[in-house]
Every structure is written in structure tokens, then in C-alpha cells.
Short mmCIF file of C-alpha atoms in Angstrom, two decimals:
data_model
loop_
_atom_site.label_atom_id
_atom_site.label_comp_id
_atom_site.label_asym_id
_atom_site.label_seq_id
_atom_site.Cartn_x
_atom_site.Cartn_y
_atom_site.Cartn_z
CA UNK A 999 233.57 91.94 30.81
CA UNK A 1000 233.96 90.21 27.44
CA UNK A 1001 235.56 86.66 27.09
CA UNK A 1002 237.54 86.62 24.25
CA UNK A 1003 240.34 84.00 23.18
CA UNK A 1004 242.97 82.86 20.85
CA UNK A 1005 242.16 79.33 19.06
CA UNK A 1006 244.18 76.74 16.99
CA UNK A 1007 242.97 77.44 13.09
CA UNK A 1008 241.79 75.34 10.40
CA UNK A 1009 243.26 77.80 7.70
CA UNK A 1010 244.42 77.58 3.77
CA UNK A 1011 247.80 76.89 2.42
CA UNK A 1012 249.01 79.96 1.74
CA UNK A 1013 249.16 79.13 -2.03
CA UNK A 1014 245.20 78.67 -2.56
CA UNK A 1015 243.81 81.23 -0.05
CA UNK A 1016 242.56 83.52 -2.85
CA UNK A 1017 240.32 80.29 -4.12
CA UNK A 1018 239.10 79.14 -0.79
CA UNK A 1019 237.67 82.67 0.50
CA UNK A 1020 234.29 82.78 0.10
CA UNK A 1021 231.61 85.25 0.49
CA UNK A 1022 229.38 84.11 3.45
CA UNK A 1023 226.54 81.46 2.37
CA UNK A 1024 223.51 83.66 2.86
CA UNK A 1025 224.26 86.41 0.42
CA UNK A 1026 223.20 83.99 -2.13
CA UNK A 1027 220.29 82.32 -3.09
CA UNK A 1028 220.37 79.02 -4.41
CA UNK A 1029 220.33 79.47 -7.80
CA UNK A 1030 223.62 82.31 -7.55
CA UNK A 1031 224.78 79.67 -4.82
CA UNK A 1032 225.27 76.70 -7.63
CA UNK A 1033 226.12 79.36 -10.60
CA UNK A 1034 228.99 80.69 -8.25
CA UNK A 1035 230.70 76.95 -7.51
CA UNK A 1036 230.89 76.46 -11.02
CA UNK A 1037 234.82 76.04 -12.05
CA UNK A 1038 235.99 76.84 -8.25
CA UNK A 1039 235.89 73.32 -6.66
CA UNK A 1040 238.57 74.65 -4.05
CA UNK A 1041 235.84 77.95 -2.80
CA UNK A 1042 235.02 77.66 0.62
CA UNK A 1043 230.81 77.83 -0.92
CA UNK A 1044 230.80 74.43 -1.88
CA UNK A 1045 231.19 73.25 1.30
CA UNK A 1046 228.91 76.17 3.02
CA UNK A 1047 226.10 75.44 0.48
CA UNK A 1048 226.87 71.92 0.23
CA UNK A 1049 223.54 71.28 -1.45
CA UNK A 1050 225.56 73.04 -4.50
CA UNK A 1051 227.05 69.29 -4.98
CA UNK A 1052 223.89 67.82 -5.46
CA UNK A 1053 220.89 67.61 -8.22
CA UNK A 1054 218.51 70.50 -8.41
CA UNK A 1055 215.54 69.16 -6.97
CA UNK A 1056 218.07 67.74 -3.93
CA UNK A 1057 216.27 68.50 -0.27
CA UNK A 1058 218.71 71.09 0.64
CA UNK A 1059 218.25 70.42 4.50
CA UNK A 1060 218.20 66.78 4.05
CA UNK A 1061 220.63 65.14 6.17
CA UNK A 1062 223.30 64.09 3.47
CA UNK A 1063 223.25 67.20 2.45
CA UNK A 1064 224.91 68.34 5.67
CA UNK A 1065 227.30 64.96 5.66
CA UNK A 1066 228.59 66.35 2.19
CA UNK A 1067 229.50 68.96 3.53
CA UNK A 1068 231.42 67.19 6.53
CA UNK A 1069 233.13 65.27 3.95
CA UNK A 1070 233.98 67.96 1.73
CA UNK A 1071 235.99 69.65 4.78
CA UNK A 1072 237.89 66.44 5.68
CA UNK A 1073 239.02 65.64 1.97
CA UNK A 1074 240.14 69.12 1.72
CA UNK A 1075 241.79 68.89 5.06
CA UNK A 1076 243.70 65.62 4.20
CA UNK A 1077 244.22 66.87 0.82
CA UNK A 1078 246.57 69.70 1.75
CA UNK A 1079 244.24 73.28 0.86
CA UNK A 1080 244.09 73.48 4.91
CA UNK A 1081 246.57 73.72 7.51
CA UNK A 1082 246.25 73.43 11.20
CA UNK A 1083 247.90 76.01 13.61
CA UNK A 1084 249.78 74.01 16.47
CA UNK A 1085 249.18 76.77 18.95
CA UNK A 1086 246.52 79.07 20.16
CA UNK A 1087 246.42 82.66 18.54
CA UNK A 1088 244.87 85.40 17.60
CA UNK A 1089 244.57 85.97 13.73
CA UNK A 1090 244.98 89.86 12.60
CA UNK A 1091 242.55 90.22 9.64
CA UNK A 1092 242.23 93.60 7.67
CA UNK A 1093 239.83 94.39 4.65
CA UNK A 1094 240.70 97.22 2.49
CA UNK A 1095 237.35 98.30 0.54
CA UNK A 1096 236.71 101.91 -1.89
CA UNK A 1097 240.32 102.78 -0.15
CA UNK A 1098 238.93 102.71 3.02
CA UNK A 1099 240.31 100.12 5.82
CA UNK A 1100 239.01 98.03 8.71
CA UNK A 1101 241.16 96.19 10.73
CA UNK A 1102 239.60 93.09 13.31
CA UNK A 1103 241.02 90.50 15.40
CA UNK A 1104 239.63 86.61 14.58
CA UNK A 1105 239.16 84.88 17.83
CA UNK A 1106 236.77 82.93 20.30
CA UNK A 1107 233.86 84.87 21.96
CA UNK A 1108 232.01 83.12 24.75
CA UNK A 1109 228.81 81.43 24.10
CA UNK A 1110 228.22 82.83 28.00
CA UNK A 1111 228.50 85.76 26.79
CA UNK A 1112 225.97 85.63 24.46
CA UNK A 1113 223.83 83.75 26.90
CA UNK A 1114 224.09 86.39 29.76
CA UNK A 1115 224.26 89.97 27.30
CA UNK A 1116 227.79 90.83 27.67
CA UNK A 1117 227.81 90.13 23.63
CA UNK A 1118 224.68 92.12 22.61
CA UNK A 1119 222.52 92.13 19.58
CA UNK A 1120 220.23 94.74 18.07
CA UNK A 1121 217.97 92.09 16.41
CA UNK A 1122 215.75 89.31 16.81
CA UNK A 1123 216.40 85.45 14.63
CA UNK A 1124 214.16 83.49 12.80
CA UNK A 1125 214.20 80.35 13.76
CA UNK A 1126 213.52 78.60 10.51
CA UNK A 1127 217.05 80.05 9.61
CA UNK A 1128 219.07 79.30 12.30
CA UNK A 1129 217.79 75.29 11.72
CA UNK A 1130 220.29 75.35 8.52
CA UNK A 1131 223.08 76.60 10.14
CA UNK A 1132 222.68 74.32 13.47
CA UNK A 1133 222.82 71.26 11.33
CA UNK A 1134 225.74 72.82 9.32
CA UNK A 1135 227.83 73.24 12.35
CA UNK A 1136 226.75 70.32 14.46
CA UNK A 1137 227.08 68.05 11.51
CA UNK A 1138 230.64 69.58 10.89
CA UNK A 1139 231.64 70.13 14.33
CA UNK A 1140 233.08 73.39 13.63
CA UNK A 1141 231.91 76.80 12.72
CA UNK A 1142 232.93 78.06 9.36
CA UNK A 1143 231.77 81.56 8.90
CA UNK A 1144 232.94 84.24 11.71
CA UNK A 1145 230.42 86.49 13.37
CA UNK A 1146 231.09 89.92 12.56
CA UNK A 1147 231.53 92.14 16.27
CA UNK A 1148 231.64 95.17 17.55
CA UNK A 1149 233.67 96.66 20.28
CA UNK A 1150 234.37 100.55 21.40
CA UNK A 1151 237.60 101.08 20.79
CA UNK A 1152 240.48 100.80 23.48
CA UNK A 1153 243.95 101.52 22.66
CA UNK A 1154 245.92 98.54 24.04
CA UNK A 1155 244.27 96.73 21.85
CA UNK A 1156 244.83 98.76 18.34
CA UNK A 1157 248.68 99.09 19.82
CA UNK A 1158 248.71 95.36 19.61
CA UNK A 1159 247.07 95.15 16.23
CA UNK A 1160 248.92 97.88 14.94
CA UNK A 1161 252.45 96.51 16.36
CA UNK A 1162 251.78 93.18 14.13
CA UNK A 1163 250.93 94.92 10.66
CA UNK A 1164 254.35 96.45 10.69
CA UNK A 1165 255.31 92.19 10.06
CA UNK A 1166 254.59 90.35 6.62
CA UNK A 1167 250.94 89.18 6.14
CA UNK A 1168 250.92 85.93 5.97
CA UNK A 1169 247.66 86.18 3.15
CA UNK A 1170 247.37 89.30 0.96
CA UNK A 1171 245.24 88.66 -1.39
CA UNK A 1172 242.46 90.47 -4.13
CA UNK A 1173 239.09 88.99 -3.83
CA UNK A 1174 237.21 89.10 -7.15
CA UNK A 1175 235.21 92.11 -5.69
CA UNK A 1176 238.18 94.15 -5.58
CA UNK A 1177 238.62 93.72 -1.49
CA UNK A 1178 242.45 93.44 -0.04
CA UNK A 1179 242.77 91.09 2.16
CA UNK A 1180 245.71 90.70 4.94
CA UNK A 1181 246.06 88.61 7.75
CA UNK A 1182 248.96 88.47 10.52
CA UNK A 1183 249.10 85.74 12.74
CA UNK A 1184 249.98 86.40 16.43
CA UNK A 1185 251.41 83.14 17.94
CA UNK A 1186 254.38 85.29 20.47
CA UNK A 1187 253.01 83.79 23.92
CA UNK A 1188 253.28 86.84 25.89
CA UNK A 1189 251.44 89.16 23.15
CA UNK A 1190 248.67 86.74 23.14
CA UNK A 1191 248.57 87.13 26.75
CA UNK A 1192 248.29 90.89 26.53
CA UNK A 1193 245.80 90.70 23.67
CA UNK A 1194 243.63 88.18 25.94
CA UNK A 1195 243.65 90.62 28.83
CA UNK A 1196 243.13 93.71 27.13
CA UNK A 1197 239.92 92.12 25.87
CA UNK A 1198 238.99 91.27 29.22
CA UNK A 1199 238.63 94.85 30.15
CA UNK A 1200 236.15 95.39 27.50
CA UNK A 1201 232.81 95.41 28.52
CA UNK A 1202 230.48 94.26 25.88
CA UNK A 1203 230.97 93.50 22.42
CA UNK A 1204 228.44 93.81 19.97
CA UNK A 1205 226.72 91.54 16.97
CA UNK A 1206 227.36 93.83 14.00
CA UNK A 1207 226.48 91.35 11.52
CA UNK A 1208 225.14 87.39 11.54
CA UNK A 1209 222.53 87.25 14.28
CA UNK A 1210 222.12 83.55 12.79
CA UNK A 1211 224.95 82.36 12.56
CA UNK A 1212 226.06 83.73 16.24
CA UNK A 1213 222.52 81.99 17.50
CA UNK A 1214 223.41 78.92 15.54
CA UNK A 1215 226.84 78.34 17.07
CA UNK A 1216 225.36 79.11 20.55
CA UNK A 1217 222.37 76.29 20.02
CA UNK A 1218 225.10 73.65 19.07
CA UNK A 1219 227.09 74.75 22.07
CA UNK A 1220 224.53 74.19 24.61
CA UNK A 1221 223.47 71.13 22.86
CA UNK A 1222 226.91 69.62 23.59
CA UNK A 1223 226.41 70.78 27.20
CA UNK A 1224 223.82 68.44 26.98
CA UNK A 1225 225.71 65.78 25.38
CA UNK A 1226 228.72 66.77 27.89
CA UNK A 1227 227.20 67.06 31.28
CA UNK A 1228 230.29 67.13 33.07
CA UNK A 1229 231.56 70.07 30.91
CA UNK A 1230 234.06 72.41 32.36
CA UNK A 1231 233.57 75.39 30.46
CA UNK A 1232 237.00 75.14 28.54
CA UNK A 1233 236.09 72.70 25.76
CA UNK A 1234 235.99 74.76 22.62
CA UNK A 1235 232.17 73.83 21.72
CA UNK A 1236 231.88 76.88 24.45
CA UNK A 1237 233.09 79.13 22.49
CA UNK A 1238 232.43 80.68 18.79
CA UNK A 1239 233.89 82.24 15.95
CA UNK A 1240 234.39 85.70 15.52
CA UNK A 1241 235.83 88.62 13.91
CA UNK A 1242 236.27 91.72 16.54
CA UNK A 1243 236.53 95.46 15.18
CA UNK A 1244 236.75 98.51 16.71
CA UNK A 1245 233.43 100.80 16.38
CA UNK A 1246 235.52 104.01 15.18
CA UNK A 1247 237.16 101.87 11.98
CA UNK A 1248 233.37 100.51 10.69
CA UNK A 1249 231.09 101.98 8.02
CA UNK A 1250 227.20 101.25 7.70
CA UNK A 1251 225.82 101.43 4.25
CA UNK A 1252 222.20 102.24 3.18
CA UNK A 1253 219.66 99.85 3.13
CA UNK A 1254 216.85 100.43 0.92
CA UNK A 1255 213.22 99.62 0.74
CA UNK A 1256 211.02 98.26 -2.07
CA UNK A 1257 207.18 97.98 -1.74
CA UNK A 1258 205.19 95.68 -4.54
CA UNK A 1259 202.50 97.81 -4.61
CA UNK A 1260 200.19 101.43 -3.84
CA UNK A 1261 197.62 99.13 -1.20
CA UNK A 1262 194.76 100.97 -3.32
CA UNK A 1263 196.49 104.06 -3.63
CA UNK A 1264 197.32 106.03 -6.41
CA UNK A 1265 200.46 108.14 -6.39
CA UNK A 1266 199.19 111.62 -6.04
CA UNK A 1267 197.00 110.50 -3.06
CA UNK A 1268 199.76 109.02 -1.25
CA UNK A 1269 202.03 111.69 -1.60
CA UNK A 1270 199.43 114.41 0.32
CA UNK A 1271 199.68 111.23 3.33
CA UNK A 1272 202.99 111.39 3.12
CA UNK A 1273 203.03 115.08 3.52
CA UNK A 1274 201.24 115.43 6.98
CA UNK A 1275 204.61 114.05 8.46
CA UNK A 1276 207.52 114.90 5.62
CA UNK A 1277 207.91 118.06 3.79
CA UNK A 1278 208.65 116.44 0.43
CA UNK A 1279 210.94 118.06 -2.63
CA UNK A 1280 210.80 117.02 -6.03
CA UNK A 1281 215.19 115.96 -7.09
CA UNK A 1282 216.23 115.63 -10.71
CA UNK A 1283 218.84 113.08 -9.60
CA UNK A 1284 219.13 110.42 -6.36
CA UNK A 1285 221.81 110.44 -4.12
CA UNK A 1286 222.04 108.84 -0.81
CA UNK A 1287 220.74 110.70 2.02
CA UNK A 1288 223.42 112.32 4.08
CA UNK A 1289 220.98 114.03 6.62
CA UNK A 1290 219.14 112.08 9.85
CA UNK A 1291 215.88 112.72 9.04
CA UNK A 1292 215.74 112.29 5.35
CA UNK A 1293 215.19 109.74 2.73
CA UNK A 1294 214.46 109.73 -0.84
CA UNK A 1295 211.72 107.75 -2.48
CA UNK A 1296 211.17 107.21 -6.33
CA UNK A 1297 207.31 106.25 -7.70
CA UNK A 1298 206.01 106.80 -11.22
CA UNK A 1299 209.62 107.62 -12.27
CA UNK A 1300 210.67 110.38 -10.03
CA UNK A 1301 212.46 111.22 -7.21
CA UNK A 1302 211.17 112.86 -4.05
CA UNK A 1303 213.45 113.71 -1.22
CA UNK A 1304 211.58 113.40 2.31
CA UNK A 1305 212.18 115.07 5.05
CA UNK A 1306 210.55 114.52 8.46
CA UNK A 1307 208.85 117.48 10.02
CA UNK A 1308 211.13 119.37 12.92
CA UNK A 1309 207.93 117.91 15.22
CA UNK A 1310 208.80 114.37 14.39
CA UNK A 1311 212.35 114.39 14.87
CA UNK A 1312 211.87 116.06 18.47
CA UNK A 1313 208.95 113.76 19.45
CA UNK A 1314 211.42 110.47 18.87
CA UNK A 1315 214.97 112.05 19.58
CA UNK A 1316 215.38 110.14 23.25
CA UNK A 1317 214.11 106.96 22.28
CA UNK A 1318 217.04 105.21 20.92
CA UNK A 1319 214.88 103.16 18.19
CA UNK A 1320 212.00 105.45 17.66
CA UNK A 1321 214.95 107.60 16.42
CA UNK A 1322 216.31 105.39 13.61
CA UNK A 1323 215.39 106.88 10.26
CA UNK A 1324 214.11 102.92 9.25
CA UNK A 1325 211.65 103.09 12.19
CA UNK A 1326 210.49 107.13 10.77
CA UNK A 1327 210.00 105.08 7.22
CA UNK A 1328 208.27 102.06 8.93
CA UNK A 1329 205.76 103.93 11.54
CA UNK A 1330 204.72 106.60 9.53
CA UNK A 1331 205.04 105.24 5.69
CA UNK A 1332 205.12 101.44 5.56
CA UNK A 1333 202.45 100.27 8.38
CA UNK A 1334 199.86 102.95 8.01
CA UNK A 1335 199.78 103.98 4.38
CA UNK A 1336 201.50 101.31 2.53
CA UNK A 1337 199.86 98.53 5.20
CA UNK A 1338 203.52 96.74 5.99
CA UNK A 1339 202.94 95.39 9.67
CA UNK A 1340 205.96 93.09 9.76
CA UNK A 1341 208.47 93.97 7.30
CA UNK A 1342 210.32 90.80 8.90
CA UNK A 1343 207.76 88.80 7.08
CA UNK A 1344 205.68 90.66 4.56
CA UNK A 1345 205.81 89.22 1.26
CA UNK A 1346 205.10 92.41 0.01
CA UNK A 1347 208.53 94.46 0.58
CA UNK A 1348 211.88 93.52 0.03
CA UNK A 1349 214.80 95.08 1.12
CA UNK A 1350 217.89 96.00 -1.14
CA UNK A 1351 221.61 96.44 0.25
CA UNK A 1352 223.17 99.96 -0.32
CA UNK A 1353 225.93 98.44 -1.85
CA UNK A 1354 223.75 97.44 -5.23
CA UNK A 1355 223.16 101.31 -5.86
CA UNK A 1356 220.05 103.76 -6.16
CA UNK A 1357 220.04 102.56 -9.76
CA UNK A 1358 218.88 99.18 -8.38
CA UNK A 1359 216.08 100.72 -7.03
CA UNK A 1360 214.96 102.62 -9.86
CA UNK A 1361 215.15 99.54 -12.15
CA UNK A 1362 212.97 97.33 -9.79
CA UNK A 1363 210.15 100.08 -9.92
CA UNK A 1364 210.66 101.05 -13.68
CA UNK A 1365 208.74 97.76 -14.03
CA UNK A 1366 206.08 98.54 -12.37
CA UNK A 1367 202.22 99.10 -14.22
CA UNK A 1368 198.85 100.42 -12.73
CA UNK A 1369 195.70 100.42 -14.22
CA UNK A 1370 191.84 100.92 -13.04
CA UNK A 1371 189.79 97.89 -13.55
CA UNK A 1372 186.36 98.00 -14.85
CA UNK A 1373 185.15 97.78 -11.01
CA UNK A 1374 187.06 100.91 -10.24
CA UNK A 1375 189.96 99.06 -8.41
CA UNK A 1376 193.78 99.64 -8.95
CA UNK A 1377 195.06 97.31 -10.51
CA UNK A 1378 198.93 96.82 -10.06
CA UNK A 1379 201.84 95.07 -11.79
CA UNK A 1380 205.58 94.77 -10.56
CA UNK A 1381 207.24 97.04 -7.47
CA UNK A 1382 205.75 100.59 -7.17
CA UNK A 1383 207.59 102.50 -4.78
CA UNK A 1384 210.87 102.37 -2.98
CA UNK A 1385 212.62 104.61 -0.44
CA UNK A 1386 216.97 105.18 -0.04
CA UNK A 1387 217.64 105.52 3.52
CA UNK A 1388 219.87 107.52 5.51
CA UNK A 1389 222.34 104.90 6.72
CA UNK A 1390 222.19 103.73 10.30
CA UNK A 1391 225.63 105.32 12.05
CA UNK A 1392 227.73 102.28 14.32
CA UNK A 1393 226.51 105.20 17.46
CA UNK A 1394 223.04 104.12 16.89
CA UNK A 1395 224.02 100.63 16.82
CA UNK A 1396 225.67 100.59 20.37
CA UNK A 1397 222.93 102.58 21.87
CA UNK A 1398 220.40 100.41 20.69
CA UNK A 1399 222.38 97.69 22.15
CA UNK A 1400 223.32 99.31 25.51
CA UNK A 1401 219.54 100.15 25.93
CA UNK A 1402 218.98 96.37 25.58
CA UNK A 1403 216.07 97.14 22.70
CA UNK A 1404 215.96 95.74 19.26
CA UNK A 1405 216.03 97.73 15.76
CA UNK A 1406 213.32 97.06 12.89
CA UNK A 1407 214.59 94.26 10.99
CA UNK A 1408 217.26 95.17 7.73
CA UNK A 1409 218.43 98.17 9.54
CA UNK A 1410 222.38 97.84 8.52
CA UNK A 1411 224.21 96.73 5.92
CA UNK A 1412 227.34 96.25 6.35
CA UNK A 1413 230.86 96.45 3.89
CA UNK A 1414 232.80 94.79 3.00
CA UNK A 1415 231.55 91.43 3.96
CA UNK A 1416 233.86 88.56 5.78
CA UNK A 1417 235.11 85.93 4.13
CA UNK A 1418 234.22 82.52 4.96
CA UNK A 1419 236.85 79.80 4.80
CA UNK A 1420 240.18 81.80 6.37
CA UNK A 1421 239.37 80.88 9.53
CA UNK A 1422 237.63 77.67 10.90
CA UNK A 1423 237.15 76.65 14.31
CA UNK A 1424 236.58 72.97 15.03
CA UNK A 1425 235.43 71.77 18.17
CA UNK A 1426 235.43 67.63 19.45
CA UNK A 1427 233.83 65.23 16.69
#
């Protein structure tokens, strides 16, 4: 059964919370990272990127990179834009996106239960990236940016959740992206009780989004352990930051595919590949997929809609990852006739979030040229093909999960996207 607990909060005044709230550090690259900080000196990115305070050609993982940002928390800490909470509690946090509303629970999951699978994940880490994020929060001593989690619904739980929106929010606030933001505090002793124990009868929760950042936190955790060999198990570096919500409230969006080039192909041989597996119609306008099964894919300006052959589907329908539409695209399409073996690390395709629009996709390939050399080889310039996907449903999440198995990598994308810099949890210097 999941461990889940209320924690004291490093949180902003009330009066700046709209400045500090920060989308989380890896949805920008450097470059949009330093452009963003520009004119917000409060926004919670300047200390998440904290390379952003530094000259260009600054070593971004060097260590006084990390120590700025250390600094940058306790000047802003002393200074007033955070707060401490005296007592342990769970923090109601709701995002309203499109009108349509998901409402979590900021807490403490255990890094045990990460450890032993009570807190599952559908994908595998990169090392490389967690190594920025271990120094962040080690450096720090506290994690900054909440892991996003799963959990089937139960109904003592949404009673309590529901019971505290009917109070003020203590934050309601507009991001620039158009997201509402609440968030109710729950500090009544014996509701924080209740709220403890109804999360104790939950069996597993589930990484939804920041496999890093949850594998980050853990790392630093057990490398206190190490530090703290007569541990108990209570200190709060056993513990990490989280956002809980209830699978029935979220939404996955698309997320789309770009490939740089043919591999040698041209278009119209490609397409009669393509067609031993798909049935494939020619659309006069893109939409996202609404079908399992089906995905669009645009190359030399037009639009195809794909649809897996009734074979297909039934040959993969009881193997929970052999099922996703991504792993359809990816064992039929990408590895064999467009010669992507690890999509996690082919330079070759790049993934696109659903939330950027099919128009997105269209414009990457637009600029995209082919010509025959005088050997007879295709020559190619620019992205050539891309595919909209069917988006992954929260179901196919969990049962990916449950069946302890992993999905291709860039298989969700989810929205709206926490903010970091609401809640921080700090654990012993």
C-alpha cells in the first residue's frame, strides 16, 4: 500500500505567487531557459536553471552553477517571496486548462516505494539526465519540482478534496498560458489524519510524468542513507515531492513523431511498405486521431490517415505494450522502413508534444527538399515525414504499469504541466 504524507512547505507569499510559478526546467532548452528569466527575477526558473544567472559559455553542470542556485533559494527565503508552513499538511492543488479541471493533492511519496514498485513507472531514465537534477537537489537539499502521480480513484479521498474547495484558495492565480491555478491548504489535524489513511489503502500510485526527477530525488535519498547510517526512516530525505491525481480526472495528449529523412526512400515507395500493414486514405485536412488503431502522417505536403489492418490490431490486443498505437508506429514504420532502432536515442527523429498542434508538424516537414544525385542516391534536406498519434488513454498507462513492462519512450504528454516553485520540500542541510 502507498506511503503518502503531509510535509511542512517552502511556499510563496501569497502576493508574488503568480511570479514565482514556473513551468518545470526541462520544457526548455537553454536558450528559451535564459530568454524566459529575462525581466522575472522573482520566477521560480532562475533558480531551476540556475545556469540562466551566468555567462553563455558558463559550464552549466559546473559546481557553482548548482551553489547559485542554493543561494538564490536562501536570499529569496530570507527576503520574504517564501513562507514556511509551521505544521505538516497536505496542499490541495487544482489546474483548470481548455475548461477542463484536474484536481491533485501535493504531498510526500516514499522513496521505498519507489524502491520496492508500490510507485510504478512505465519508462526507463537516462542517466546522463538524472546527473543534473541529483546535483540540483543534493546541492539544495530540497526538491523543487513535484512528480506528477497517478492513483485510481477512491472516494474518501475526492470527499476530502472536495470538502476543502468549498473554503477560499489560498492562491488563485492565471499563469501566462491561460491555466487557473488554486490551492487549499489542509492543516485541521484530524483531516490530515483521514487524508493520510485513506492513502494508505491505495495500492500503487503511478509516475504519470517526471521519471527524472522522481529517480533524481530517490538517488539523493539513498545517498543520505549513506551519509546517515543510523537513519530511521522518518527523516524527510526519505521521502519526495509529489503531486497525486486521480486517474478518472487526467487527460493524455498526442505526441507526435518527426523523422529527418526517407532512409533512401522515395515517397511513393514507402507508401506501398506502409500499405502491407495500414490501409492508408488520402485527408484534405489533419485532425487528431480519435480511433485506436489510427494515425495520420503528412510527406510531400499531404495528409494520409493510417489505419492498421483488423490482423494487426488482433495479433497485439493482449499484450499491454504491443498494443499502444506508438509501439504499431515504431515496429512496423520507424525500425523497419524508416531504420529508427532506438527512438530514445536516434538523432534522426524528434518527437513533438500534442499541445504545439498538427500545424507544427506540417511546418517542420514543409522544409524539407529531396533530390537524386548524379550517383543515383537521394539526396535529402530538412524533416520528411511525420506521423499524429492517437493519444495514449491513462487505462493504458496503469496496465502497462500493473504488468510491470515499460512503454516506447515519448509515449504521453501530458496537460497542463505543474508548476514548479508552489511547493518545495527541504530536507536536513
Amino acid at each position: 500500500m502507498a506511503i503518502v504524507r503531509p510535509f511542512k512547505a517552502i511556499r510563496p507569499n501569497i502576493d508574488v505567487v503568480s511570479e514565482v510559478a514556473a513551468l518545470p526546467y526541462d520544457v526548455y532548452s537553454r536558450a528559451e531557459a535564459r530568454e524566459a528569466v529575462k525581466g522575472h527575477p522573482l520566477s521560480f526558473l532562475n533558480i531551476d536553471r540556475p545556469e540562466t544567472q551566468f555567462p553563455e559559455d558558463q559550464d552549466m553542470y559546473a559546481p557553482e552553477v548548482y551553489e547559485k542556485a542554493s543561494e538564490l533559494l536562501s536570499e529569496r527565503i530570507k527576503d520574504g517571496t517564501y513562507i514556511r508552513d509551521n505544521e505538516a499538511c497536505f496542499y490541495v492543488y487544482e489546474l483548470t486548462m481548455d475548461g477542463r479541471t484536474q484536481t491533485g493533492i501535493a504531498a510526500l511519496s516514499s522513496i521505498d516505494d519507489y524502491l520496492n514498485g508500490v510507485c510504478k513507472k512505465h519508462e526507463n531514465t537516462v542517466e546522463e539526465k538524472e546527473q543534473d537534477r541529483i546535483k540540483h537537489v543534493d546541492t539544495c537539499s530540497c526538491q523543487t519540482g513535484p512528480i506528477f502521480l497517478a492513483y485510481r480513484e477512491k472516494k474518501e479521498i475526492s470527499d476530502i478534496v472536495n470538502e476543502a474547495k468549498k473554503n477560499k484558495a489560498v492562491y488563485d492565480f492565471v499563469s501566462e498560458d491561460g491555466i487557473r491555478h488554486r490551492v487549499w491548504v489542509i492543516s485541521e489535524k484530524t483531516i490530515v489524519d483521514q487524508l493520510e489513511k485513506a492513502f494508505s489503502e491505495v495500492p500503487a500510485t503511478y509516475i504519470a510524468d517526471g521519471h527524472h526527477r522522481a529517480a533524481s530525488a530517490v538517488k539523493v535519498g539513498l545517498k543520505r542513507r549513506e551519509e546517515h547510517p543510523d537513519y530511521s526512516g522518518k527523516e524527510e530525505f526519505n521521502y519526495f515531492l509529489s503531486v497525486l491525481f486521480p486517474d478518472d480526472q487526467l487527460k493524455i495528449l498526442d505526441y507526435n513523431r518527426v523523422v529527418k529523412d526517407l532512409r533512401g526512400h522515395d515517397p511513393e515507395e514507402l507508401m506501398l511498405s506502409i500499405e502491407e500493414n495500414f490501409t492508408v486514405f488520402n485527408v484534405k485536412e489533419a485532425f487528431v486521431p480519435k480511433v485506436k488503431g489510427e494515425m495520420l502522417m503528412y510527406i510531400s505536403g499531404e495528409w494520409f490517415l493510417l489505419r492498421a489492418k483488423d490482423e494487426v490490431v488482433e495479433s497485439r490486443k493482449n499484450n499491454p505494450v504491443a498494443s499502444l498505437d506508438v509501439s504499431i508506429l515504431q515496429d512496423l514504420i520507424l525500425g523497419p522502413l524508416l531504420g529508427i532502432g532506438d527512438p530514445r536515442t536516434d538523432k534522426r527523429i524528434e518527437f513533438v508534444g500534442g499541445i504545439r498542434g498538427l500545424k507544427e508538424l506540417e511546418k517542420r516537414v514543409s522544409q524539407h527538399t529531396y533530390s537524386h544525385a548524379m550517383d543515383g542516391t537521394l539526396e535529402e534536406t530538412g524533416p520528411a515525414v511525420a506521423f499524429a498519434m492517437h493519444p495514449t488513454d491513462i487505462r493504458e498507462l496503469l496496465d502497462v504499469a500493473d504488468h510491470n513492462l515499460l512503454m516506447p519512450p515519448k509515449s504521453t504528454w501530458f496537460e497542463p504541466k505543474l508548476r514548479s516553485g508552489i511547493f518545495i520540500h527541504e530536507f536536513e542541510k
